[in-house]
XYZ file of C-alpha atoms in Angstrom:
215
model
C 119.769 19.163 135.491
C 116.400 17.602 134.718
C 115.613 17.050 131.038
C 112.150 17.856 129.723
C 110.771 16.012 126.714
C 107.523 17.345 125.296
C 105.413 15.444 122.765
C 101.878 14.276 122.294
C 100.715 11.586 124.689
C 101.057 8.914 122.019
C 104.044 6.778 121.062
C 104.494 8.209 117.563
C 107.909 9.706 116.908
C 108.603 10.530 120.540
C 108.817 7.097 122.139
C 112.404 6.189 121.104
C 113.669 9.207 123.071
C 111.521 8.203 126.021
C 113.055 4.729 125.930
C 116.581 6.134 125.878
C 115.814 8.289 128.902
C 114.252 5.355 130.762
C 117.128 3.031 129.863
C 119.789 5.510 131.013
C 117.852 6.250 134.218
C 118.184 9.937 133.472
C 116.150 12.360 135.548
C 113.520 13.672 133.158
C 110.011 15.059 132.813
C 107.627 13.490 130.317
C 105.547 16.485 129.262
C 102.948 14.504 127.335
C 100.224 16.606 125.731
C 96.754 15.076 125.625
C 95.804 14.671 121.951
C 92.900 16.924 121.076
C 91.848 20.376 119.959
C 92.437 22.098 123.297
C 96.048 20.944 123.561
C 96.664 21.697 119.899
C 95.422 25.269 120.257
C 97.512 25.740 123.414
C 100.620 24.407 121.646
C 100.137 26.747 118.695
C 99.807 29.692 121.084
C 103.220 29.053 122.679
C 105.020 27.368 119.779
C 106.930 30.475 118.658
C 107.507 31.938 122.128
C 109.883 29.319 123.562
C 113.119 30.214 121.841
C 113.136 27.052 119.732
C 115.149 27.529 116.537
C 112.854 25.201 114.596
C 109.631 25.061 116.648
C 108.100 21.610 116.532
C 107.040 18.585 118.546
C 108.770 16.741 120.040
C 111.117 19.184 121.725
C 113.733 18.563 124.392
C 115.037 21.029 126.978
C 118.342 20.277 128.711
C 119.530 23.366 130.546
C 120.360 25.921 127.857
C 120.099 23.311 125.104
C 116.842 23.244 123.131
C 116.397 20.544 120.506
C 113.568 19.826 118.088
C 113.055 17.149 115.407
C 112.695 13.585 116.659
C 115.903 12.184 115.141
C 117.954 15.179 116.269
C 116.719 14.549 119.824
C 117.591 10.847 119.639
C 121.062 11.640 118.339
C 121.614 14.345 120.972
C 120.713 11.908 123.735
C 122.889 9.217 122.153
C 125.942 11.477 122.225
C 125.191 12.667 125.745
C 124.569 9.189 127.151
C 127.189 7.103 125.329
C 124.905 5.334 122.866
C 126.864 6.138 119.707
C 128.866 3.341 118.020
C 132.625 3.364 117.567
C 134.010 5.015 114.425
C 134.244 1.708 112.560
C 130.517 1.093 113.018
C 129.185 4.482 111.979
C 128.362 3.510 108.385
C 126.368 0.465 109.475
C 124.650 2.574 112.125
C 123.699 5.247 109.583
C 122.278 2.655 107.197
C 120.291 0.981 109.982
C 118.885 4.315 111.096
C 117.670 5.221 107.622
C 116.188 1.770 106.977
C 114.289 1.930 110.266
C 112.980 5.388 109.424
C 111.841 4.106 106.025
C 109.874 1.375 107.805
C 108.283 3.949 110.135
C 107.463 6.364 107.307
C 105.667 3.686 105.276
C 103.760 2.601 108.384
C 102.780 6.178 109.205
C 101.540 6.879 105.692
C 99.281 3.847 105.850
C 97.967 4.613 109.341
C 96.988 8.168 108.433
C 95.640 7.349 104.978
C 91.906 7.778 104.296
C 92.320 4.694 102.078
C 93.742 2.568 104.904
C 91.719 -0.576 104.189
C 92.370 -0.453 100.436
C 96.126 0.040 100.891
C 96.680 -2.380 103.778
C 97.190 -5.565 101.736
C 99.842 -4.029 99.490
C 101.577 -2.540 102.531
C 101.726 -5.924 104.264
C 103.091 -7.629 101.168
C 105.887 -5.093 100.908
C 106.464 -5.251 104.671
C 107.313 -8.948 104.421
C 110.000 -8.158 101.858
C 111.435 -5.283 103.895
C 111.500 -7.317 107.110
C 113.200 -10.226 105.370
C 116.029 -7.916 104.317
C 116.241 -6.241 107.727
C 116.195 -9.614 109.484
C 119.205 -10.696 107.460
C 120.966 -7.382 108.151
C 120.372 -7.742 111.906
C 121.692 -11.289 111.958
C 122.432 -12.932 115.305
C 122.649 -9.571 117.054
C 121.886 -9.362 119.836
C 121.771 -5.690 118.819
C 122.162 -3.940 115.491
C 125.805 -3.155 116.201
C 126.499 -6.555 117.729
C 127.099 -6.733 121.477
C 126.917 -2.969 122.098
C 123.518 -1.326 122.377
C 123.294 1.980 120.504
C 120.628 4.540 119.739
C 119.474 2.741 116.594
C 118.296 -0.167 118.742
C 115.820 2.148 120.455
C 114.522 3.313 117.090
C 114.310 -0.262 115.813
C 112.547 -1.618 118.886
C 109.950 1.114 119.070
C 109.067 1.401 115.414
C 108.986 -2.344 114.758
C 106.902 -2.839 117.900
C 104.502 -0.213 116.559
C 104.255 -2.106 113.279
C 103.697 -5.300 115.268
C 100.449 -3.799 116.590
C 99.141 -3.855 113.024
C 100.946 -6.917 111.686
C 102.006 -9.348 114.447
C 102.183 -12.357 112.130
C 104.345 -10.525 109.603
C 106.797 -9.377 112.258
C 106.737 -12.853 113.826
C 108.074 -14.393 110.618
C 111.284 -12.370 111.007
C 113.014 -14.600 113.557
C 116.071 -12.432 114.240
C 113.861 -9.369 114.618
C 111.539 -11.212 117.015
C 114.510 -12.316 119.120
C 115.816 -8.742 119.125
C 112.475 -7.434 120.436
C 112.542 -10.009 123.234
C 116.139 -9.138 124.141
C 115.328 -5.431 124.296
C 112.373 -6.042 126.600
C 114.676 -7.865 129.042
C 117.083 -4.940 129.489
C 117.417 -4.528 133.287
C 116.901 -0.763 133.448
C 113.701 -1.030 131.392
C 112.091 -3.726 133.536
C 110.429 -1.182 135.824
C 108.745 0.433 132.827
C 107.731 -2.808 131.111
C 106.162 -3.988 134.379
C 104.416 -0.665 135.040
C 100.729 0.149 134.703
C 101.712 2.857 132.229
C 103.076 0.224 129.870
C 100.319 -2.288 130.519
C 97.609 0.312 129.861
C 99.503 1.440 126.783
C 99.555 4.604 124.733
C 98.094 4.960 121.298
C 100.729 4.361 118.645
C 99.270 7.128 116.505
C 96.728 9.872 116.975
C 93.330 8.568 118.137
C 91.954 10.305 115.047
C 94.125 8.290 112.636
C 92.860 5.359 110.575
C 94.911 3.030 112.797
C 95.473 4.430 116.333
C 97.009 1.106 117.376
C 96.538 0.794 121.117
């Protein structure tokens, strides 16, 4: 059964799920909507006609299963594809997930703020502190749960790589994090994507209409 993942044609909150699907070599359709008024109007017209319990983007269709909310989709794929940690690691995994989402939320607020330039310096100062803590938490890795890759690694890679578009020097100071990003990019089943024109051309990180689209 082919999985369909629908989200805007930006990285945003949808890219971690895309990475999981690429990594697992799952058969899937990337239903990427072109950002803009026409696509937005079309989405609103069908949003409440698809049988989604909580209509939203991204959404995932897997046979009779319909999932919305970006983290719910990531977790669903993790359970389906064996990317959940062992019982003993669940607490660490939960903490990592929430810390990563805090990093993404702060980044998103800045990128969509009308006061982007005024708020950028304070954001970067706080980012250094947050990355220092996360770098220590990650440790030698190579992944957040040690040797086993889990779904939180896909969240961490994507959202920190997004932040790196804005603040490469700040991310570069976090040595364990930088090594983790390099390790992730060498995963064998992701090499085809990382070498593809799609990746080289790049998607916007955020909406083209945001203060920081980040391509």
